[in-house]
GROMACS .gro file of C-alpha atoms in nm:
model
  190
    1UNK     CA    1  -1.175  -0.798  -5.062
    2UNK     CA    2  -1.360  -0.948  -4.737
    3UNK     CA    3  -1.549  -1.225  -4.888
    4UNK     CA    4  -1.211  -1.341  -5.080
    5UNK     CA    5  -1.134  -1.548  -4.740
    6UNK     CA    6  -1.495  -1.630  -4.657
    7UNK     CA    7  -1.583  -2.011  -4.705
    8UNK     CA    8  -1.872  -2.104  -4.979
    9UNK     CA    9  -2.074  -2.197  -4.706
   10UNK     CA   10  -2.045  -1.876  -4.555
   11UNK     CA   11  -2.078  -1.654  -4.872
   12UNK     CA   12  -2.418  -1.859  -4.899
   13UNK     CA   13  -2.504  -1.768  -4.603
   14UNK     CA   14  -2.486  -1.395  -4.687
   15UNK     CA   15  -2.630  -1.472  -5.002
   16UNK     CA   16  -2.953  -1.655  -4.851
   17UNK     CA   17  -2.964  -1.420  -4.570
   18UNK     CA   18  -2.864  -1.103  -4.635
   19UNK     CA   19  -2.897  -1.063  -5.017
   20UNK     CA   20  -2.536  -0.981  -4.999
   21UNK     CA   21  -2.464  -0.912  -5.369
   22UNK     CA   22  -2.115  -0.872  -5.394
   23UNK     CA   23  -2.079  -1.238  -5.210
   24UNK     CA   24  -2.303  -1.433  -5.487
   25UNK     CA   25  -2.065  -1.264  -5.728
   26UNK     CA   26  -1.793  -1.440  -5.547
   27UNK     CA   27  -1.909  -1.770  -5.558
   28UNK     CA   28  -2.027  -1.749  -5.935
   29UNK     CA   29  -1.655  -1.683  -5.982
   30UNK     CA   30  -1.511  -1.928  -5.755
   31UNK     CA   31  -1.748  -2.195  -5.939
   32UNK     CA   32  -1.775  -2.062  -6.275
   33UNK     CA   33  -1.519  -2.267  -6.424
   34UNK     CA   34  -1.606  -2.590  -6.279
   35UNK     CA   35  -1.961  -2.585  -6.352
   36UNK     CA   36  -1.879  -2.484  -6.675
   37UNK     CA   37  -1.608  -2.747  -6.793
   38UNK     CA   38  -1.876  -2.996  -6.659
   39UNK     CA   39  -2.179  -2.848  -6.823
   40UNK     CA   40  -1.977  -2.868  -7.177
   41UNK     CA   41  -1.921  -3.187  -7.118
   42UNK     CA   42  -2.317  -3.249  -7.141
   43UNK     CA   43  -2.440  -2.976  -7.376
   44UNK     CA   44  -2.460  -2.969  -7.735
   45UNK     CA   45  -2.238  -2.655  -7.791
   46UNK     CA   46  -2.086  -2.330  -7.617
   47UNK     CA   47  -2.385  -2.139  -7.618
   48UNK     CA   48  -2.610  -2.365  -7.471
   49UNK     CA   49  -2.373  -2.455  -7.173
   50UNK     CA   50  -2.328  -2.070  -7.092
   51UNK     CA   51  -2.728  -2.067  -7.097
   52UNK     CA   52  -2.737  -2.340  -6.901
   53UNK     CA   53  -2.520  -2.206  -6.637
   54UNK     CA   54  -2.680  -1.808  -6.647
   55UNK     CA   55  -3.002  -2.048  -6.563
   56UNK     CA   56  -2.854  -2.198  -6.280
   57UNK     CA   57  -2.730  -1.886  -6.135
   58UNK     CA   58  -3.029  -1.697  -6.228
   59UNK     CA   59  -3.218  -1.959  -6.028
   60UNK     CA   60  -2.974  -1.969  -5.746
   61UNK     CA   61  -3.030  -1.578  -5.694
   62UNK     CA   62  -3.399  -1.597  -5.739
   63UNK     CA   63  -3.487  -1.862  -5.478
   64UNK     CA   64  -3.161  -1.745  -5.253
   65UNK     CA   65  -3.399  -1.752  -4.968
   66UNK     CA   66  -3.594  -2.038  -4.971
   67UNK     CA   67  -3.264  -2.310  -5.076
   68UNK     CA   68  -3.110  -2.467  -4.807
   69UNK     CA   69  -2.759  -2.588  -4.862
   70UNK     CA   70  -2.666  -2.876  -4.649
   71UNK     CA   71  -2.362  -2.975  -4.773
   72UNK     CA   72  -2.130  -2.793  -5.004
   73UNK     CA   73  -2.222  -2.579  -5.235
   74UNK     CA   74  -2.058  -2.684  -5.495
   75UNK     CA   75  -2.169  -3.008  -5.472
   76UNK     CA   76  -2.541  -2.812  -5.456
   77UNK     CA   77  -2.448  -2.607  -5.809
   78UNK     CA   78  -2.340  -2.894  -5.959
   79UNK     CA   79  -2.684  -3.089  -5.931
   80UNK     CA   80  -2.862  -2.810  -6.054
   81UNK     CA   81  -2.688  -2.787  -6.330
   82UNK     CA   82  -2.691  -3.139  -6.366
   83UNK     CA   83  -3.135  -3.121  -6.362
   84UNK     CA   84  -3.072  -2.839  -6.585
   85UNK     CA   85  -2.935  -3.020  -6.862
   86UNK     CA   86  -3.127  -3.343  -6.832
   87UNK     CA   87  -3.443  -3.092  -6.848
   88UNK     CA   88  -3.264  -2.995  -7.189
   89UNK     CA   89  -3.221  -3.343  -7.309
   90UNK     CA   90  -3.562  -3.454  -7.208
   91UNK     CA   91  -3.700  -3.159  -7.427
   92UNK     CA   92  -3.514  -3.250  -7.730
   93UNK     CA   93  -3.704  -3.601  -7.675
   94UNK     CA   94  -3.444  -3.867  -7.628
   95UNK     CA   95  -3.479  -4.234  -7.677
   96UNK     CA   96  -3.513  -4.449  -7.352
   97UNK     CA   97  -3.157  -4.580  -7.348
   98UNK     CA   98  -2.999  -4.237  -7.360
   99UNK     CA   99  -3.269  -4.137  -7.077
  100UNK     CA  100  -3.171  -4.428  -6.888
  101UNK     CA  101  -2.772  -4.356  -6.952
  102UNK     CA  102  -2.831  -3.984  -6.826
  103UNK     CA  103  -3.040  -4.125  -6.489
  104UNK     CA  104  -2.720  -4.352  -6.389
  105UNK     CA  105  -2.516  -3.987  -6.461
  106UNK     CA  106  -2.796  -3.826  -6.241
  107UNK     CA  107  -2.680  -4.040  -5.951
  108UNK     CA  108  -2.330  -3.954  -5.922
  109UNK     CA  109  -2.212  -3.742  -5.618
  110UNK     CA  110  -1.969  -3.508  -5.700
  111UNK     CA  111  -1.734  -3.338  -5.451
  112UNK     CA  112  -1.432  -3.168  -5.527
  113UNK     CA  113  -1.179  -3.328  -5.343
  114UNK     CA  114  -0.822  -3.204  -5.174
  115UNK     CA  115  -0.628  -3.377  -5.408
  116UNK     CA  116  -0.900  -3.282  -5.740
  117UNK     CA  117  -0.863  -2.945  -5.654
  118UNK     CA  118  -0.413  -2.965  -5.679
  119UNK     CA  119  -0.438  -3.165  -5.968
  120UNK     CA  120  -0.695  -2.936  -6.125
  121UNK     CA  121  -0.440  -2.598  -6.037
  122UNK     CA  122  -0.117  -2.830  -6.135
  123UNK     CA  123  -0.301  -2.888  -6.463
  124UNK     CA  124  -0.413  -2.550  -6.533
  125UNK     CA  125  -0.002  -2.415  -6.459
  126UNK     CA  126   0.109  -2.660  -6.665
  127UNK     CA  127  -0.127  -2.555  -6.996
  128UNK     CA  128  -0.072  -2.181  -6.903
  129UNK     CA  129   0.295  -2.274  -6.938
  130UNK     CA  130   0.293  -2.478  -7.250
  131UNK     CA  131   0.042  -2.157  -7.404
  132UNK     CA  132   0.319  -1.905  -7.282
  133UNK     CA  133   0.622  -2.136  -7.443
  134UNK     CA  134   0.433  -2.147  -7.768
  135UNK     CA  135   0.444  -1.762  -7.807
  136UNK     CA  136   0.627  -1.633  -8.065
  137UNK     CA  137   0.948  -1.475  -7.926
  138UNK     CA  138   0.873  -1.130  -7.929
  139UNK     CA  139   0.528  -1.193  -7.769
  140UNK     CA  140   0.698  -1.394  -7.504
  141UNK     CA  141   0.930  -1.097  -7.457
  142UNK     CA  142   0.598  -0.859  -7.403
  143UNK     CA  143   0.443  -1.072  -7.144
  144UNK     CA  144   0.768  -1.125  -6.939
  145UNK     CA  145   0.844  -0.700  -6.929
  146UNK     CA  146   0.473  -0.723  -6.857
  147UNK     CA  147   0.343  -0.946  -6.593
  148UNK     CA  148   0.693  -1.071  -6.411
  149UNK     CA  149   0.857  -0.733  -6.442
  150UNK     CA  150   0.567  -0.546  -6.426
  151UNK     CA  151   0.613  -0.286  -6.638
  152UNK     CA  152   0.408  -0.053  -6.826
  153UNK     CA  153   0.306  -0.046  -7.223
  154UNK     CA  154   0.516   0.227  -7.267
  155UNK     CA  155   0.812   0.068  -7.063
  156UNK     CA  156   0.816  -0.176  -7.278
  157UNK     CA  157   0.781   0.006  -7.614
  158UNK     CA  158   1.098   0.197  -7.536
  159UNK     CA  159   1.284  -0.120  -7.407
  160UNK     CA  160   1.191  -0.329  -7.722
  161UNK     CA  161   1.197  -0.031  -7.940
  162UNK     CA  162   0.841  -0.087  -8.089
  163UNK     CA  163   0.534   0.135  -8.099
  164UNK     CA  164   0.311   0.113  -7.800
  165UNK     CA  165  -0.002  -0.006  -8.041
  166UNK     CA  166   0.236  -0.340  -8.104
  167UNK     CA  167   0.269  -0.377  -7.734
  168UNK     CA  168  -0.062  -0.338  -7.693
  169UNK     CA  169  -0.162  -0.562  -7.965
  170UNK     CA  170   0.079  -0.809  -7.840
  171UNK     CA  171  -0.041  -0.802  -7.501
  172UNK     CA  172  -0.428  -0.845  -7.632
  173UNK     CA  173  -0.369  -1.141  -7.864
  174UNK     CA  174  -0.181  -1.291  -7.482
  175UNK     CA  175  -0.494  -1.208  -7.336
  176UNK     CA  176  -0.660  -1.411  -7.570
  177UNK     CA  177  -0.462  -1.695  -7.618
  178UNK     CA  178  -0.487  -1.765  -7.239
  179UNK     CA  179  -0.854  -1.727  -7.215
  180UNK     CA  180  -0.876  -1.989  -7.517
  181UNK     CA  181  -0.638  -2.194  -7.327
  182UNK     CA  182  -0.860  -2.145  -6.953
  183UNK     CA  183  -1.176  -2.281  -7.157
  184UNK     CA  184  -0.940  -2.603  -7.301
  185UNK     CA  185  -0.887  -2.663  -6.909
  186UNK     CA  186  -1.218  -2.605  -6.774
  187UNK     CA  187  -1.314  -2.869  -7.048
  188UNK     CA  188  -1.096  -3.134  -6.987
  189UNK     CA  189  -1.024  -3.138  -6.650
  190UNK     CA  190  -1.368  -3.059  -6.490
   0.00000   0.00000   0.00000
C-alpha cells in the first residue's frame, strides 16, 4: 500500500485536502495504540477510553478541513485527546485540586521521540516473546508451523496429527492471547 511509506504529515495532508479516506485510516492505525495506552491511563475504564478515542477521530474527520497541523500529528491527536478527557472529568464535577492536578497534565508536550519509539518496539518484542514462551507446548508448536514456517491449518493438522478444528482453535486462543498482551503494552508503555 502507497500511503504505508507516506509521512503523518503527509497522510494529513491528503486527509485535510483531498478527503483521502484510505489515508485517515492509516494514521488511526499508526496512532491507535498510542493514543490509546495514554487515554487508559486517564479514563475510568475500557469503554470510556475507546469512546474517547472514536470522539477524537470522529472529530478529526469531521473538521479535516478546517484543522491545521503545525507540528506533528501525533503530538496534535494527543492534545485532543488530552481536552477530551479533561472535558470528561470536568463533567463528572471534580474538586479543585484534582482540576488543578489535571491543568499541570494539560501542559505537558508530548512528542514521541527516536529513542521512545525503539524502546516502545523493544518493549512490545520482548512481551510478545514472554506471551509466546508461556504457551503451552503444543500451542507453541501451532504458532511456529504457523507463522515462522508458514504453513497452512491443514499442514499442520497432518504434521501434528490433530484435527484441523484443534489447530484452528489453537491458533484463535494465540490470536487472543496476543491481542490481550498488545493492550498490556499499549497500557504501560504509552
Amino acid at each position: 500500500m502507497q500511503s504505508d511509506r507516506r509521512s503523518d504529515k503527509e497522510l494529513w495532508r491528503l486527509v485535510s485536502q483531498e478527503d483521502d479516506r484510505p489515508a485517515f485510516e492509516q494514521l488511526y492505525r499508526r496512532t491507535l495504540h498510542a493514543l490509546l495506552g495514554a487515554i487508559y491511563k486517564w479514563a475510568d475504564n475500557a469503554d470510556e477510553a475507546e469512546d474517547i478515542l472514536q470522539e477524537v477521530f470522529l472529530d478529526l474527520w469531521e473538521k479535516r478541513a478546517r484543522i491545521q497541523i503545525k507540528n506533528e500529528v501525533f503530538s496534535y491527536l494527543y492534545s485532543m485527546a488530552r481536552y477530551k478527557v479533561f472535558d470528561r472529568l470536568r463533567e463528572k464535577q471534580l474538586s479543585e485540586k484534582q482540576v488543578r492536578a489535571w491543568m499541570q497534565v494539560m501542559q505537558e508536550d508530548v512528542v514521541p521521540s527516536a529513542a521512545f519509539l525503539a524502546e516502545d518496539l523493544e518493549s512490545r518484542e520482548t512481551l510478545v516473546s514472554l506471551e509466546l514462551e508461556q504457551l503451552p507446548t503444543q500451542m507453541k508448536r501451532v504458532y511456529l508451523l504457523s507463522a515462522t514456517e508458514g504453513k497452512s491449518i491443514r499442514e499442520i493438522s497432518e504434521e501434528l496429527l490433530v484435527s484441523p478444528y484443534t489447530v484452528k482453535n489453537h491458533l484463535q486462543k494465540i490470536r487472543k492471547r496476543l491481542k490481550s498482551a498488545a493492550v498490556r503494552i499499549s497500557i504501560y508503555v504509552s
